[in-house]
Short mmCIF file of C-alpha atoms in Angstrom, two decimals:
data_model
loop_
_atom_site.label_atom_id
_atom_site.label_comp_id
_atom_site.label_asym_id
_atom_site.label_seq_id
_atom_site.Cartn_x
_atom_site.Cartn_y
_atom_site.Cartn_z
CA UNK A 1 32.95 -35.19 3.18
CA UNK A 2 31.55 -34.52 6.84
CA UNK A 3 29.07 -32.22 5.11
CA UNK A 4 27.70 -34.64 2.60
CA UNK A 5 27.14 -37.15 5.02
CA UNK A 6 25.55 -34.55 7.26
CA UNK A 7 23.12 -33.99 4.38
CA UNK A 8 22.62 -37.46 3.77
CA UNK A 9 21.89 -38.26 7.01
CA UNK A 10 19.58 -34.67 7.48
CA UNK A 11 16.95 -36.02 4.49
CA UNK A 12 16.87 -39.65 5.81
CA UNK A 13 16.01 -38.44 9.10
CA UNK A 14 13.16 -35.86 7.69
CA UNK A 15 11.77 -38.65 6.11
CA UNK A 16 11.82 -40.81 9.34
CA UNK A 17 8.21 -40.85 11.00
CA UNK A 18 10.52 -41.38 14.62
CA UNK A 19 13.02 -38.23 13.63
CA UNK A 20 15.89 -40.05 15.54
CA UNK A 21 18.27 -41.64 13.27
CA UNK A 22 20.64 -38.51 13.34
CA UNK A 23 21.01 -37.53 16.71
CA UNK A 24 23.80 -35.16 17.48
CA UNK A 25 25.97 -36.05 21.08
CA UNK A 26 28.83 -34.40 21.99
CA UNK A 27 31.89 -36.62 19.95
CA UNK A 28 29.64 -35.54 17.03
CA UNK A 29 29.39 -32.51 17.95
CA UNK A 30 33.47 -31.77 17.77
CA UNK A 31 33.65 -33.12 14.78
CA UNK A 32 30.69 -30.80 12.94
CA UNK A 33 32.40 -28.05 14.38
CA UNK A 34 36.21 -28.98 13.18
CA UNK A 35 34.83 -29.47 9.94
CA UNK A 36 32.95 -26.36 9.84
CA UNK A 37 35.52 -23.77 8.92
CA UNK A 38 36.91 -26.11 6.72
CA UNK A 39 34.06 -27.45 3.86
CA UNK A 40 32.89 -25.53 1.22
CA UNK A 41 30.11 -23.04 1.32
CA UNK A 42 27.31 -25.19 0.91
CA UNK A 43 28.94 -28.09 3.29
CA UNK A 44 28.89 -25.01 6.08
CA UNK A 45 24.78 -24.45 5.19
CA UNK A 46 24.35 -28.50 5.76
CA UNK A 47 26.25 -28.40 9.09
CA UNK A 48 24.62 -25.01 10.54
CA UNK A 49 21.31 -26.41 9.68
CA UNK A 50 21.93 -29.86 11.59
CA UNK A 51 23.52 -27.40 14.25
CA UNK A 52 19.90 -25.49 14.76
CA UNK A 53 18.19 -28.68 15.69
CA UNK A 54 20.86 -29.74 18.69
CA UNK A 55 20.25 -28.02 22.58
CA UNK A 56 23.66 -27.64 23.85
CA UNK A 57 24.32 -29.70 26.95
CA UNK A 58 25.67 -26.49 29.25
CA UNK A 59 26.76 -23.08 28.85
CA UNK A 60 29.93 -23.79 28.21
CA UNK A 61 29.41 -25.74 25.35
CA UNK A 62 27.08 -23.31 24.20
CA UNK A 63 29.70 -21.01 24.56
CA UNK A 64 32.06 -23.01 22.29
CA UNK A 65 29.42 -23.34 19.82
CA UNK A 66 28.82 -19.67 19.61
CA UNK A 67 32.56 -19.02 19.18
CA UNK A 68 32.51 -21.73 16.29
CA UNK A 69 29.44 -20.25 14.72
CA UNK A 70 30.05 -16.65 15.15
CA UNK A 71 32.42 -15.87 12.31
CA UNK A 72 30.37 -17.77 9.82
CA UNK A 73 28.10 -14.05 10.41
CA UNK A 74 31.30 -12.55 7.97
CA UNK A 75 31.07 -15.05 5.13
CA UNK A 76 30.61 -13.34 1.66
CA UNK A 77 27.59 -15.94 1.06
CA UNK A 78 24.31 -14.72 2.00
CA UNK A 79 23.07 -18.40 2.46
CA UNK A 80 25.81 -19.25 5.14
CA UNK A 81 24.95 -16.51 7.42
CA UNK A 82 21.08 -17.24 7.29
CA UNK A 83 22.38 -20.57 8.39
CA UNK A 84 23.91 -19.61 10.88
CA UNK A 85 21.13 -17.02 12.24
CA UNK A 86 19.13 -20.48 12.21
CA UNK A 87 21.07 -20.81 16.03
CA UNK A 88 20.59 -17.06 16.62
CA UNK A 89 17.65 -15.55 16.02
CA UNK A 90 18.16 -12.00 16.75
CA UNK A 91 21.30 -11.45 14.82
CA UNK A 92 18.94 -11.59 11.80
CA UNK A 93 18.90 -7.87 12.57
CA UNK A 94 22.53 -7.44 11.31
CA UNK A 95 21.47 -8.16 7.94
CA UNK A 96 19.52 -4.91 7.39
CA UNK A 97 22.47 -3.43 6.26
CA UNK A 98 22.73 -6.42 3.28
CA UNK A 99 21.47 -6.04 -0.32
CA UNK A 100 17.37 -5.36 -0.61
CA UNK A 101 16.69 -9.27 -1.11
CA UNK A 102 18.65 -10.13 1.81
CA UNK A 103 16.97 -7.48 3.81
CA UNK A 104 13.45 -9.27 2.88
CA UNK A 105 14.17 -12.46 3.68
CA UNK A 106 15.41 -10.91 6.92
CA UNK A 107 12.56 -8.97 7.87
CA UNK A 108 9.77 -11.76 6.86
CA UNK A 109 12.11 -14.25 9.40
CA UNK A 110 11.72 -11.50 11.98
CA UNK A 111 8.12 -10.83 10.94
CA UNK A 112 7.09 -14.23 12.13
CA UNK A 113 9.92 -14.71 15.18
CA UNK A 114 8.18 -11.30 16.14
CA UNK A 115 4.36 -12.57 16.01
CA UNK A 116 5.94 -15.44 18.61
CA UNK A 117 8.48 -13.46 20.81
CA UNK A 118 7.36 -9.88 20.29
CA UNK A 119 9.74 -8.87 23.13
CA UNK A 120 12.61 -9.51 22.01
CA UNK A 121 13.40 -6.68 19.69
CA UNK A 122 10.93 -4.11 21.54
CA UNK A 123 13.58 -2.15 22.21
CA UNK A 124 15.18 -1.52 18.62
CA UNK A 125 12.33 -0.07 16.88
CA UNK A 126 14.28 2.42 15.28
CA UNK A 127 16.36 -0.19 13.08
CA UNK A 128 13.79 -0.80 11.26
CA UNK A 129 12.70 3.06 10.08
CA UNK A 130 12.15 3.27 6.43
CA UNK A 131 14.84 4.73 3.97
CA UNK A 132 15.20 6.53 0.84
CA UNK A 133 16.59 4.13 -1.12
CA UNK A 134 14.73 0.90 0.38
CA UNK A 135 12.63 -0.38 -2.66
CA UNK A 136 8.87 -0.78 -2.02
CA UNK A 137 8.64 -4.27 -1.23
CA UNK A 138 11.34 -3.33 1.83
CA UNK A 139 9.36 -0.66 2.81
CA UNK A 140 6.06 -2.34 3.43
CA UNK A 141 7.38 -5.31 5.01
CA UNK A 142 9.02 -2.89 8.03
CA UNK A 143 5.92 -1.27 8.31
CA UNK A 144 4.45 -4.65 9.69
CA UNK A 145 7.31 -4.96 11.61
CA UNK A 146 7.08 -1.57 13.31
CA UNK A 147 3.01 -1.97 14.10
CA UNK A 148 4.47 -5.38 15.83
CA UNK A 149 6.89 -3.51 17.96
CA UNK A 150 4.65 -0.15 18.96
CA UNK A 151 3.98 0.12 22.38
CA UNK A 152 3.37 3.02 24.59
CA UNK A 153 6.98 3.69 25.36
CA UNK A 154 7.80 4.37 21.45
CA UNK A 155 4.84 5.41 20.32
CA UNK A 156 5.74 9.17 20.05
CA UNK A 157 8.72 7.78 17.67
CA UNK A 158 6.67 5.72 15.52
CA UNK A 159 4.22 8.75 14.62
CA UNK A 160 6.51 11.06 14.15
CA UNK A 161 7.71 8.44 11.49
CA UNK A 162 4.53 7.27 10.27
CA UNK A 163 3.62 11.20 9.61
CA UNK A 164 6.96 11.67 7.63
CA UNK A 165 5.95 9.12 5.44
CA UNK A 166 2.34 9.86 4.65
CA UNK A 167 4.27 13.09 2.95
CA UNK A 168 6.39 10.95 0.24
CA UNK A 169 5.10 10.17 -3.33
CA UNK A 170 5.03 6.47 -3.17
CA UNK A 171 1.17 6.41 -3.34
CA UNK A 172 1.22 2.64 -2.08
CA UNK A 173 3.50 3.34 -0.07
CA UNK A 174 1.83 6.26 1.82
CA UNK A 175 -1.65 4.57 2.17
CA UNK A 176 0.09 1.52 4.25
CA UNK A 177 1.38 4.37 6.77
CA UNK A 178 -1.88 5.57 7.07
CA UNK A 179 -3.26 2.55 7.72
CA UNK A 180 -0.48 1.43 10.03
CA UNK A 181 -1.23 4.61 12.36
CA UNK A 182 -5.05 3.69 12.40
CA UNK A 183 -3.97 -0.36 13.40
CA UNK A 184 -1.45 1.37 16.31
CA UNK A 185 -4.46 3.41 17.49
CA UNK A 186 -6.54 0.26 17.47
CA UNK A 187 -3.31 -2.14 19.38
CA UNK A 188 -2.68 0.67 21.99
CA UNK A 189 -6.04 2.50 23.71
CA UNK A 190 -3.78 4.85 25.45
CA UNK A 191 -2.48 6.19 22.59
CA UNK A 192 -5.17 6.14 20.36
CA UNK A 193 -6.05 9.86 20.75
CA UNK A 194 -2.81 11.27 19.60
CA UNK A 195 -3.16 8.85 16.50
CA UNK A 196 -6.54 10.40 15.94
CA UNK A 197 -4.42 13.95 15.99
CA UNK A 198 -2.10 12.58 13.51
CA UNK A 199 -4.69 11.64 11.19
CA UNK A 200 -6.71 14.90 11.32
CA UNK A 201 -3.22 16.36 10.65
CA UNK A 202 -2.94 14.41 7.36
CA UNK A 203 -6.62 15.53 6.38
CA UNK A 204 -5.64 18.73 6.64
CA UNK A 205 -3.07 18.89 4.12
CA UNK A 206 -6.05 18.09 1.63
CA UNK A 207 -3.84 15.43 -0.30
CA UNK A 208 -6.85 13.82 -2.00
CA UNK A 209 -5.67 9.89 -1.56
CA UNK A 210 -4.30 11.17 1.99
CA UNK A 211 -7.49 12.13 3.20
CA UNK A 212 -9.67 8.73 2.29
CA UNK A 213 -7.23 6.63 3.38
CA UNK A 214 -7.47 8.53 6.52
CA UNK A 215 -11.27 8.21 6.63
CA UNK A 216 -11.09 4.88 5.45
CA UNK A 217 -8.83 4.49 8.77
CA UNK A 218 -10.79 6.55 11.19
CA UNK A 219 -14.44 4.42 10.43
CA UNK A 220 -12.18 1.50 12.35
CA UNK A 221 -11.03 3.72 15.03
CA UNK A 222 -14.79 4.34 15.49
CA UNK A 223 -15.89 0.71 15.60
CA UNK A 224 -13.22 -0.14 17.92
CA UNK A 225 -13.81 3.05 20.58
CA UNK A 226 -17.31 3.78 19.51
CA UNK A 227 -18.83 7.80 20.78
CA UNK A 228 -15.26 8.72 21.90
CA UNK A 229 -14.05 10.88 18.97
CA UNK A 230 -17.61 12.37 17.75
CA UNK A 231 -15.68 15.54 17.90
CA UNK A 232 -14.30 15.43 14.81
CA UNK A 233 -17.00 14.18 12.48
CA UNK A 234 -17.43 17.81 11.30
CA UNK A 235 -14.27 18.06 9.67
CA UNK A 236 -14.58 14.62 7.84
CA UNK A 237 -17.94 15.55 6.78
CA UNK A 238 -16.30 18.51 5.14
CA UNK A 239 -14.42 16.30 2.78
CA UNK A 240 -17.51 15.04 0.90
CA UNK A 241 -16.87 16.48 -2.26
CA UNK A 242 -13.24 15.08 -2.56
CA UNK A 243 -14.25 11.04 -2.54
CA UNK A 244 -13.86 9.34 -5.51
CA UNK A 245 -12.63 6.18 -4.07
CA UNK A 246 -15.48 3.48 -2.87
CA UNK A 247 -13.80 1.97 0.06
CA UNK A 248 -13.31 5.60 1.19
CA UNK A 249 -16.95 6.76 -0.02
CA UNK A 250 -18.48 3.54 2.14
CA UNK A 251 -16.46 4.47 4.87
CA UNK A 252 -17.89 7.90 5.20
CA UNK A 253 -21.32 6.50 4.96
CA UNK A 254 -20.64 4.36 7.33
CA UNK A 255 -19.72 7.28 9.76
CA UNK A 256 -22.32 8.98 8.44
CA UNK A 257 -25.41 6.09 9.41
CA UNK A 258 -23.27 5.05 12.66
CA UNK A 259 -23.95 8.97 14.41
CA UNK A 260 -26.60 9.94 12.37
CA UNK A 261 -27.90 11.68 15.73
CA UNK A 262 -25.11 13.30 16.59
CA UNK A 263 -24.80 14.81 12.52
CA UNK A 264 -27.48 17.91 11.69
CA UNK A 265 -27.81 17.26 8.22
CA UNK A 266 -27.06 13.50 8.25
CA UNK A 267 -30.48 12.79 6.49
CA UNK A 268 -29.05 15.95 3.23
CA UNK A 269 -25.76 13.66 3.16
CA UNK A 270 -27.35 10.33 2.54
CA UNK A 271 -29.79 11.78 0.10
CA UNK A 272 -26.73 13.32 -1.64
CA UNK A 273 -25.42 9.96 -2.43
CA UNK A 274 -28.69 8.53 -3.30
CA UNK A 275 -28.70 10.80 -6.26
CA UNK A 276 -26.10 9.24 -7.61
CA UNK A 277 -26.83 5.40 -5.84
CA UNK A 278 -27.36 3.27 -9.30
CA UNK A 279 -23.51 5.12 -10.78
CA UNK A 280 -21.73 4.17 -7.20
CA UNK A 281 -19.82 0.87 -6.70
CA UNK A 282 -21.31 -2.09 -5.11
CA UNK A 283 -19.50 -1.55 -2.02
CA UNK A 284 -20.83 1.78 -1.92
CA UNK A 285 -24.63 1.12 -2.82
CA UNK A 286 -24.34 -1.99 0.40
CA UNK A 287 -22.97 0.35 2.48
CA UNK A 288 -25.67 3.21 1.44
CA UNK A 289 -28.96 0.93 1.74
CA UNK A 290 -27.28 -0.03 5.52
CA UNK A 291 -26.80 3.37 6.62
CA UNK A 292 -30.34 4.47 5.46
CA UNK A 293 -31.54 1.43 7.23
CA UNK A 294 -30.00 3.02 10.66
CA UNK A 295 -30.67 6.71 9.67
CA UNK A 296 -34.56 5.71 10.03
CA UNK A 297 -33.74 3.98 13.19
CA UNK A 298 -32.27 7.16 14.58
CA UNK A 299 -34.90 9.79 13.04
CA UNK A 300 -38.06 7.58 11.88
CA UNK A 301 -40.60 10.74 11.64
CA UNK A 302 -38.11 12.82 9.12
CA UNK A 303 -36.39 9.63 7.27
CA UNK A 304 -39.04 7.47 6.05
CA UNK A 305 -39.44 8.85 2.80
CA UNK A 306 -35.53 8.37 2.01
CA UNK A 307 -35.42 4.54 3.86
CA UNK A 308 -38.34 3.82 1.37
CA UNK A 309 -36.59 5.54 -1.77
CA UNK A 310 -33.39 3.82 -0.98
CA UNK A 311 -34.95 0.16 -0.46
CA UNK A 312 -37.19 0.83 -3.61
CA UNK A 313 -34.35 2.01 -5.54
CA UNK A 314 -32.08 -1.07 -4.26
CA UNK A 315 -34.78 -3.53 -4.84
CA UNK A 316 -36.32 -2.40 -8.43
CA UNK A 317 -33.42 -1.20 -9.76
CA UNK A 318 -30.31 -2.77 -8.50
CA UNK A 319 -29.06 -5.75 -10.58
CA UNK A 320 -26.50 -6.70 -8.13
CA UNK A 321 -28.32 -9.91 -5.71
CA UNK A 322 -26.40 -9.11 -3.33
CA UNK A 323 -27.83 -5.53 -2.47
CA UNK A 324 -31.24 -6.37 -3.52
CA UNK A 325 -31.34 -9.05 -1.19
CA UNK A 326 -30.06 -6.94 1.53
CA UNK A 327 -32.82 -4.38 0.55
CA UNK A 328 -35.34 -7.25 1.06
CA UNK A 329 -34.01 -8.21 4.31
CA UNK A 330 -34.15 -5.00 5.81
CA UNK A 331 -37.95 -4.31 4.29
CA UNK A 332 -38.86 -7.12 6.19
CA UNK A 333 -36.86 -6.34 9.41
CA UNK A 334 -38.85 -2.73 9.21
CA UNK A 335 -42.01 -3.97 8.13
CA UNK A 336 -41.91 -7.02 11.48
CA UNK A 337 -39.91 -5.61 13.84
CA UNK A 338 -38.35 -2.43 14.09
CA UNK A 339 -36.91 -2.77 17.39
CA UNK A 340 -34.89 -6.32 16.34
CA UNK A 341 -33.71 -3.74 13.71
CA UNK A 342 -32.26 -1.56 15.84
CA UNK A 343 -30.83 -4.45 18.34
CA UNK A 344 -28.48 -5.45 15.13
CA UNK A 345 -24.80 -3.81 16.06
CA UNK A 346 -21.47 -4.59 14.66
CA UNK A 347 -18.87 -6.40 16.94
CA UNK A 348 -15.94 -3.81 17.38
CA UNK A 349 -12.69 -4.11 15.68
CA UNK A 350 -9.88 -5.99 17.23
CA UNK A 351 -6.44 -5.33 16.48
CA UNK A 352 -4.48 -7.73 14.24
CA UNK A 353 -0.97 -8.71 15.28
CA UNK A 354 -0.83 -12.14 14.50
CA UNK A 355 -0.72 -14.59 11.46
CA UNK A 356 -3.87 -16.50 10.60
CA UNK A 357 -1.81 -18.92 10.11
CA UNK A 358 -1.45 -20.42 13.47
CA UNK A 359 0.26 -23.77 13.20
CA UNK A 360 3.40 -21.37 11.44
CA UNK A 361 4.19 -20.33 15.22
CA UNK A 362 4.35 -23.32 16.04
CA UNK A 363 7.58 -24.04 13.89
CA UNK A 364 11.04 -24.31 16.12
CA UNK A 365 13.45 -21.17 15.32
CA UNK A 366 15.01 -23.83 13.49
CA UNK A 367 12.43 -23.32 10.54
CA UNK A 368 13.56 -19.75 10.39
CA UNK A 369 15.26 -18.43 7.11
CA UNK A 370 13.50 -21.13 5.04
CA UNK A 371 11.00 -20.88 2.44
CA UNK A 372 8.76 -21.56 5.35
CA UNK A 373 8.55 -18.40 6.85
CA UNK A 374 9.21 -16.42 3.58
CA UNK A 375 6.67 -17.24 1.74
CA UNK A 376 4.38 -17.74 5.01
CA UNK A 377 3.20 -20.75 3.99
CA UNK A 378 3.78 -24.65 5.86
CA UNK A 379 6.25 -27.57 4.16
CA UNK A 380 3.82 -29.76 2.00
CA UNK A 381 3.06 -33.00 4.03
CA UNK A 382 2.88 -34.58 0.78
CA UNK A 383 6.59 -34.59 -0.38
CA UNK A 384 7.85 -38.18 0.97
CA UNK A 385 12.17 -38.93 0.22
CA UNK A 386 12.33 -42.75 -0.01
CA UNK A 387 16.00 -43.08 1.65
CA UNK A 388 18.30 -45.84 -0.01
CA UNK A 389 21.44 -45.20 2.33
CA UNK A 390 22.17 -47.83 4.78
CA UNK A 391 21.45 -45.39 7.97
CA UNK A 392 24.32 -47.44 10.26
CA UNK A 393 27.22 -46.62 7.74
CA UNK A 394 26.30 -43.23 7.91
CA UNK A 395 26.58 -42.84 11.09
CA UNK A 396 29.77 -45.01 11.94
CA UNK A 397 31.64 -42.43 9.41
CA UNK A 398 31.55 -39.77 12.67
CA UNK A 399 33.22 -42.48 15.07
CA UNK A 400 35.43 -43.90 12.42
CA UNK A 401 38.35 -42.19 11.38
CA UNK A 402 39.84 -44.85 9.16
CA UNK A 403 37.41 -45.81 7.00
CA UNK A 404 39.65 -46.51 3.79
CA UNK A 405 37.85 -49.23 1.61
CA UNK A 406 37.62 -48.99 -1.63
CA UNK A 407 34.78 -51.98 -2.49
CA UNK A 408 32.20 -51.37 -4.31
CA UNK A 409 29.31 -53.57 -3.45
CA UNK A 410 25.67 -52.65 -3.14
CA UNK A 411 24.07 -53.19 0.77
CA UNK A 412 21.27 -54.64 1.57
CA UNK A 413 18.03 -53.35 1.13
CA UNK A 414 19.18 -50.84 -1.72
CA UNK A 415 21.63 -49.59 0.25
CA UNK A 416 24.27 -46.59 -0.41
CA UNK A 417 27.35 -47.84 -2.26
CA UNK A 418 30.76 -48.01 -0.76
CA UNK A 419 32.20 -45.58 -3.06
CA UNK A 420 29.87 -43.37 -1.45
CA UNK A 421 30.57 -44.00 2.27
CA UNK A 422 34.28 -43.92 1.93
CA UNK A 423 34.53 -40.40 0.67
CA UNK A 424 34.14 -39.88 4.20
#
């Protein structure tokens, strides 16, 4: 009975525009917490949830609460002990050991608590390594958790890891790890050679998908820490021949136009993909017609037959607007003003580790385990709940413990029946 009222009383108040008509003080408080061991499994979600929102007066009733709330951790409903993780946080750890749907609800909760509060799980990275047996979906959404977490202090671990996984044969799955070791050499400088290491080590096992997602990862490491790792533009430059992916092709091009000094035969490479420029994707041809662009920049007395083959080709040929208005633009740019040309640069990449979606960290830890953080997407503003109860009767049932009528007469106002408020 305590728990329907709570529930009651819980949607009137969301649908207050003051959010004060159930206030929990400390006589209600003993109550909720008598009653809690007691309801049913979905009177125990209602009470934990109107539980999250109240700020314990000391530490010793914060102690009491705790020793109310803790065994509701052990209940065989999954639902309850999200609930109750609503008032702890970080115990949503223990439920990594749950069923795979548990676990993902779990780690999106701690995805977003994380993006807030990184520090408060930087020391258990290694609770979150990857199994066997966790299904894709678990997989990926740990990955995000472990970029979150890297630091310089675990680092080692987490490429050691990261490596062991680039060898499985979940394609998807392996392409995220690459990627996740390029984003921790782009979050932490300091470590950002030995991730460049790792990668080279990947390219060298000639795993075709391997090695472009690992070139696809290393252009960003070079926008982000540009001239530091010329060194090993050779040995991408020897994977030519294995591309077959655009985003990987581009990428290469990309490297290719960026240090067109520092590459001997940079001017050979471009013209090899100009061969085959009206076959390539879109992606590719953009990225192409760019790095031609800064090729003649770089080497203007050897390159200006290719800059002029590639804009002709791009412009006359080309049925994509897109490029051919790129094409146009840079004809222009040449044809003006050469040097403005060459004062064009590319911002450099900045690690990710937040949500775009700011005003989600802005929710209470309340919000946690909800739909809300889940789903990563904010409570629609335009659900309204028109409340019919009569708000005082619901709140004398907590300071009434006699309430025994048995009328049945409609209040005022619409209001909630007696029937109704007597069950308490």
């Amino acid at each position: 009975v305590v728990a329907n009222a709570v529930t009651a009383l819980a949607e009137i108040n969301e649908s207050s525009s003051t959010k004060d008509i159930f206030i929990i003080n400390t006589p209600t408080l003993t109550k909720l917490l008598v009653a809690l061991n007691e309801c049913t499994e979905w009177g125990r979600i209602a009470i934990l949830t109107a539980l999250a929102e109240y700020k314990p007066a000391d530490s010793k009733e914060a102690e009491h609460i705790v020793e109310r709330v803790v065994p509701q951790f052990q209940h065989v409903n999954g639902s309850v002990v999200l609930s109750a993780i609503k008032l702890f946080p970080l115990y949503l750890v223990t439920l990594l050991a749950s069923e795979p749907e548990v676990q993902y609800v779990a780690l999106r909760n701690i995805n977003i608590i994380l993006q807030k509060r990184p520090e408060i799980l930087a020391n258990e990275m290694r609770v979150f390594f990857c199994k066997y047996n966790d299904p894709p979906y678990v997989k990926l959404e740990k990955l995000e958790i472990m970029i979150k977490l890297a630091n310089e202090k675990n680092i080692d671990q987490l490429l050691s890891e990261l490596k062991e996984y680039a060898s499985e044969v979940d394609v998807d799955f392996v392409r995220k790890s690459v990627r996740a070791i390029g984003q921790c050499a782009i979050k932490i400088s300091e470590a950002s050679e030995r991730c460049v290491n790792v990668l080279l080590d990947l390219i060298n096992t000639k795993v075709n998908y391997v090695v472009q997602e690992a070139i696809v990862v290393i252009k960003d490491i070079f926008r982000k820490y540009p001239h530091k790792y010329e060194g090993i533009i050779p040995t991408l430059c020897q994977n030519l021949d294995a591309l077959d992916e655009p985003e990987a092709k581009a990428s290469l091009i990309w490297i290719i136009g960026e240090y067109a000094e520092r590459i001997e035969n940079a001017d050979e490479l471009i013209v090899t993909f100009l061969d085959t420029f009206r076959d390539e994707n879109s992606q590719v041809q953009l990225q192409l017609v760019t790095a031609t662009v800064k090729l003649f920049l770089k080497k203007p007395q050897s390159t200006q037959n290719i800059v002029q083959r590639a804009l002709q080709t791009a412009t006359s040929e080309c049925d994509n607007p897109d490029i051919r208005d790129r094409a146009y633009i840079y004809w222009r740019l040449l044809s003006t003003d050469p040097q403005a040309a060459k004062a064009s640069r590319e911002s450099p990449i900045q690690a990710q580790t937040k949500t775009n979606i700011e005003n989600l960290l802005d929710l209470d830890f309340s919000d946690t385990t909800t739909p809300v953080t889940t789903t990563s997407s904010l409570p629609s503003s335009s659900m309204s709940f028109t409340p019919t109860a009569n708000v005082d009767d619901l709140l004398d049932l907590f300071n009434d413990n006699s309430i025994t009528s048995t009328q049945s007469s409609n209040h005022q106002n619409n209001g909630l029946s007696n029937d109704l408020v007597n069950l308490f």
